[in-house]
Coordinates of C-alpha atoms in Angstrom, one line a residue:
M614 CA 100.2 117.1 61.2
I615 CA 99.5 113.4 61.8
I616 CA 100.4 111.6 65.0
E617 CA 99.9 107.9 65.6
L618 CA 99.9 106.1 68.9
F619 CA 100.7 102.4 69.0
G620 CA 101.3 99.7 71.6
P621 CA 99.6 96.7 73.2
P622 CA 96.1 96.9 74.6
G623 CA 96.3 98.2 78.2
A624 CA 99.4 100.3 77.6
G625 CA 97.6 103.6 78.1
K626 CA 96.9 104.9 74.6
T627 CA 93.4 106.3 75.4
T628 CA 94.7 107.9 78.6
L629 CA 97.6 109.6 76.7
L630 CA 95.3 110.6 73.9
R631 CA 93.0 112.5 76.3
G632 CA 95.9 114.1 78.1
L633 CA 97.4 115.3 74.8
C634 CA 94.1 116.8 73.7
Q635 CA 93.6 118.6 76.9
G636 CA 97.3 119.7 77.2
M637 CA 97.4 121.0 73.6
A638 CA 94.2 122.8 74.1
K639 CA 96.0 124.8 76.8
H640 CA 98.5 125.8 74.1
G641 CA 95.6 127.0 71.9
I642 CA 95.8 123.9 69.6
N643 CA 92.7 122.0 68.7
V644 CA 93.2 118.3 67.9
K645 CA 91.1 116.1 65.8
T646 CA 91.1 112.4 66.9
V647 CA 90.7 109.3 64.9
N648 CA 89.9 105.8 66.2
G649 CA 89.7 103.0 63.8
Y650 CA 86.0 102.4 63.1
R651 CA 85.3 106.1 63.4
L652 CA 86.5 108.6 60.9
I653 CA 87.8 112.0 61.9
E654 CA 85.8 113.4 64.8
Y655 CA 86.1 116.6 66.8
G656 CA 86.8 116.7 70.6
S657 CA 85.8 113.0 71.1
A658 CA 88.8 112.3 73.3
Q659 CA 87.8 115.2 75.6
D660 CA 84.1 114.7 75.7
D661 CA 83.4 110.9 75.5
G662 CA 83.5 108.9 78.7
P663 CA 84.3 105.2 78.6
E664 CA 80.6 104.3 78.5
V665 CA 80.2 106.3 75.3
R666 CA 83.4 105.3 73.6
H667 CA 83.1 101.6 74.4
G668 CA 79.3 101.1 74.9
I669 CA 76.6 99.7 72.8
G670 CA 76.8 102.7 70.4
R671 CA 80.3 101.4 69.4
I672 CA 78.8 98.1 68.3
G673 CA 76.1 99.8 66.3
K674 CA 78.5 102.0 64.5
K675 CA 80.8 99.1 63.7
I676 CA 77.9 97.1 62.2
A677 CA 76.7 100.1 60.2
T678 CA 80.1 100.7 58.6
S679 CA 81.0 97.1 58.0
G680 CA 78.5 96.2 55.3
P681 CA 79.6 98.6 52.5
V682 CA 83.3 97.9 53.1
L683 CA 82.9 94.2 53.1
L684 CA 81.0 94.3 49.8
S685 CA 83.5 96.6 48.1
T686 CA 86.7 95.6 46.3
L687 CA 89.8 97.4 47.7
P688 CA 92.1 99.0 45.1
K689 CA 94.9 96.5 44.5
D690 CA 97.6 99.1 44.7
G691 CA 96.2 100.7 47.8
V692 CA 97.7 100.4 51.3
A693 CA 94.8 98.5 52.7
A694 CA 94.8 95.8 50.0
R695 CA 98.6 95.4 50.1
L696 CA 98.6 95.1 53.9
L697 CA 96.0 92.3 53.8
A698 CA 97.7 90.5 51.0
S699 CA 101.1 90.7 52.7
I700 CA 100.0 89.2 55.9
P701 CA 97.3 86.5 55.4
L702 CA 95.2 85.7 58.5
R703 CA 94.3 82.3 59.9
S704 CA 90.7 83.2 60.5
R705 CA 88.3 84.3 57.7
T706 CA 86.2 86.1 60.3
W707 CA 89.2 88.2 61.4
S708 CA 90.1 88.8 57.8
W709 CA 86.7 90.4 57.2
R710 CA 87.0 92.4 60.4
M711 CA 90.5 93.6 59.6
K712 CA 89.5 94.5 56.1
V713 CA 86.9 96.9 57.5
D714 CA 89.2 98.4 60.1
I715 CA 92.1 99.0 57.7
A716 CA 89.9 100.3 54.9
L717 CA 88.5 102.9 57.3
L718 CA 91.9 103.8 58.7
C719 CA 93.2 104.4 55.1
E720 CA 90.2 106.6 54.4
S721 CA 90.9 108.6 57.6
W722 CA 94.6 108.9 56.6
R723 CA 93.5 110.3 53.2
Q724 CA 91.3 112.9 54.9
A725 CA 93.9 113.9 57.3
Q726 CA 96.6 114.3 54.7
Q727 CA 94.3 116.6 52.7
S728 CA 93.5 118.7 55.7
E729 CA 95.2 121.2 57.9
G730 CA 95.7 121.0 61.7
Y731 CA 96.6 118.2 64.2
F732 CA 95.3 114.7 63.8
I733 CA 95.9 112.0 66.4
F734 CA 95.2 108.4 65.5
E735 CA 94.6 106.5 68.7
E736 CA 95.0 103.2 66.7
G737 CA 96.6 103.9 63.4
L738 CA 98.1 101.8 60.6
V739 CA 101.1 100.7 62.7
Q740 CA 98.7 99.4 65.3
A741 CA 96.8 97.6 62.6
L742 CA 100.1 96.0 61.4
C743 CA 100.7 94.8 65.0
A744 CA 97.2 93.2 65.1
L745 CA 97.7 91.6 61.7
V746 CA 100.9 89.9 62.8
V747 CA 99.2 88.6 66.0
L748 CA 96.5 87.0 63.8
A749 CA 98.7 85.9 60.9
R750 CA 99.0 82.3 59.6
T751 CA 102.8 82.6 59.5
P752 CA 104.1 85.7 61.3
S753 CA 107.3 87.0 59.6
I754 CA 109.5 90.0 60.4
D755 CA 110.4 90.1 56.7
A756 CA 106.7 90.6 55.9
V757 CA 106.6 93.4 58.5
R758 CA 109.6 95.2 56.9
D759 CA 107.9 94.9 53.5
C760 CA 104.8 96.5 54.8
L761 CA 106.7 99.3 56.5
A762 CA 108.3 100.1 53.1
F763 CA 104.9 101.1 51.5
M764 CA 103.0 102.3 54.6
P765 CA 102.5 106.1 55.0
R766 CA 104.7 107.6 57.7
P767 CA 103.1 109.9 60.3
D768 CA 104.9 113.1 61.4
L769 CA 105.3 111.5 64.8
L770 CA 104.8 108.0 66.1
I771 CA 104.4 107.5 69.8
Q772 CA 105.0 103.9 71.1
L773 CA 103.5 103.1 74.4
D774 CA 104.5 100.0 76.5
A775 CA 104.3 98.7 80.1
P776 CA 105.6 95.7 82.0
Q777 CA 104.0 92.4 81.1
E778 CA 102.3 91.9 84.5
T779 CA 100.9 95.4 84.4
L780 CA 99.4 94.7 80.9
R781 CA 98.0 91.4 82.1
R782 CA 96.3 93.0 85.1
R783 CA 94.8 95.8 83.0
L784 CA 93.6 93.5 80.3
M785 CA 91.9 91.2 82.9
D786 CA 90.3 94.2 84.6
R787 CA 89.1 95.5 81.2
H788 CA 87.6 92.2 80.1
A789 CA 85.8 91.8 83.4
Q790 CA 84.1 95.2 83.1
Q791 CA 83.1 94.9 79.4
P792 CA 79.9 93.3 78.0
L793 CA 80.6 89.9 76.5
L794 CA 79.4 91.0 73.0
E795 CA 81.8 93.9 72.9
V796 CA 84.7 91.7 74.0
L797 CA 83.9 89.2 71.2
L798 CA 83.6 92.0 68.6
F799 CA 86.5 94.2 69.5
E800 CA 89.1 92.5 71.8
L801 CA 91.9 90.1 71.0
G802 CA 91.8 88.5 74.4
V803 CA 94.3 88.6 77.2
E804 CA 96.9 86.1 75.8
R805 CA 96.7 87.6 72.3
G806 CA 97.0 91.1 73.9
L807 CA 100.1 90.1 75.7
R808 CA 101.5 88.5 72.5
Q809 CA 100.8 91.8 70.8
A810 CA 103.1 93.5 73.3
D811 CA 106.0 91.4 72.2
I812 CA 105.2 92.1 68.5
S813 CA 104.8 95.8 69.2
R814 CA 108.3 95.8 70.6
E815 CA 109.8 94.0 67.6
I816 CA 108.0 96.4 65.2
G817 CA 109.3 99.3 67.3
K818 CA 112.9 98.1 66.7
C819 CA 112.2 97.9 62.9
L820 CA 110.8 101.4 63.0
R821 CA 113.8 102.8 64.7
Q822 CA 116.2 101.0 62.3
D823 CA 114.2 102.4 59.4
G824 CA 114.3 106.0 60.7
W825 CA 110.7 106.5 61.5
P826 CA 110.0 109.6 63.8
L827 CA 109.5 107.5 66.9
M828 CA 109.0 108.6 70.6
Q829 CA 108.6 106.0 73.4
V830 CA 106.4 106.5 76.4
N831 CA 106.1 104.3 79.5
G832 CA 102.4 103.6 80.0
A833 CA 103.0 102.3 83.5
E834 CA 104.1 105.7 84.8
P835 CA 102.4 109.1 84.9
H836 CA 102.8 110.6 81.5
D837 CA 105.1 113.6 81.2
L838 CA 102.7 115.5 78.9
D839 CA 104.9 118.5 78.7
K840 CA 107.7 116.4 77.2
V841 CA 105.3 114.7 74.8
I842 CA 103.7 118.0 73.7
G843 CA 107.1 119.6 73.4
Q844 CA 108.1 116.8 71.0
V845 CA 104.8 117.2 69.0
L846 CA 105.5 120.9 68.6
K847 CA 109.1 120.3 67.7
E848 CA 108.1 117.8 65.0
H849 CA 105.5 120.3 63.7
E850 CA 108.2 122.8 63.0
T851 CA 109.9 120.3 60.7
V852 CA 106.7 119.4 58.7
P853 CA 106.8 120.8 55.2
G854 CA 104.2 123.5 54.5

């Protein structure tokens, strides 16, 4: 079973991910987590503290995985190549960075689809689509709909959101605590992050209209983990095989 979280930075995706891993473990369910630049890992959401998940090791791993992907040619009919072609970016640097992230995400998806068990993507392909629109030359809702038509659907998609002022405060606090190099490599910035919140909401409307399995969570309030886990287990009952 594949679960994706998406929403603007600061909406609480990491907090919900950790809560889900811990809550589902109480039900005897082990969860494998996936986070963009990392392929499938075991227990990372439970064991890694912020200093491990977002420290200098993150930068080293990003650099180590970027080279081979940048030098490779993505299959033209693959999801990664189609996403990048559908939404051209303003910046060549961001085009390179998104190529790496999306290529790794698609590889993680392939692994998860071929495996048994529960997989949670903290930042999956829908999240990548949100980021592409933020960075696009000419953002278009029609381009978003075209992308959603060929993107693989998770078994459950959890949309997190929070009021704009809550997001602004969290983003400013996050940037103040992070090393400058990490902010430059991994973050969109406060204003882009807030713009991504609006884009995430618009994409959420498209997902609902297109019948994606979508659940909404308010990241500004304590998570009702029992409700979320109940929905996960309910969706699992409907997954073929």
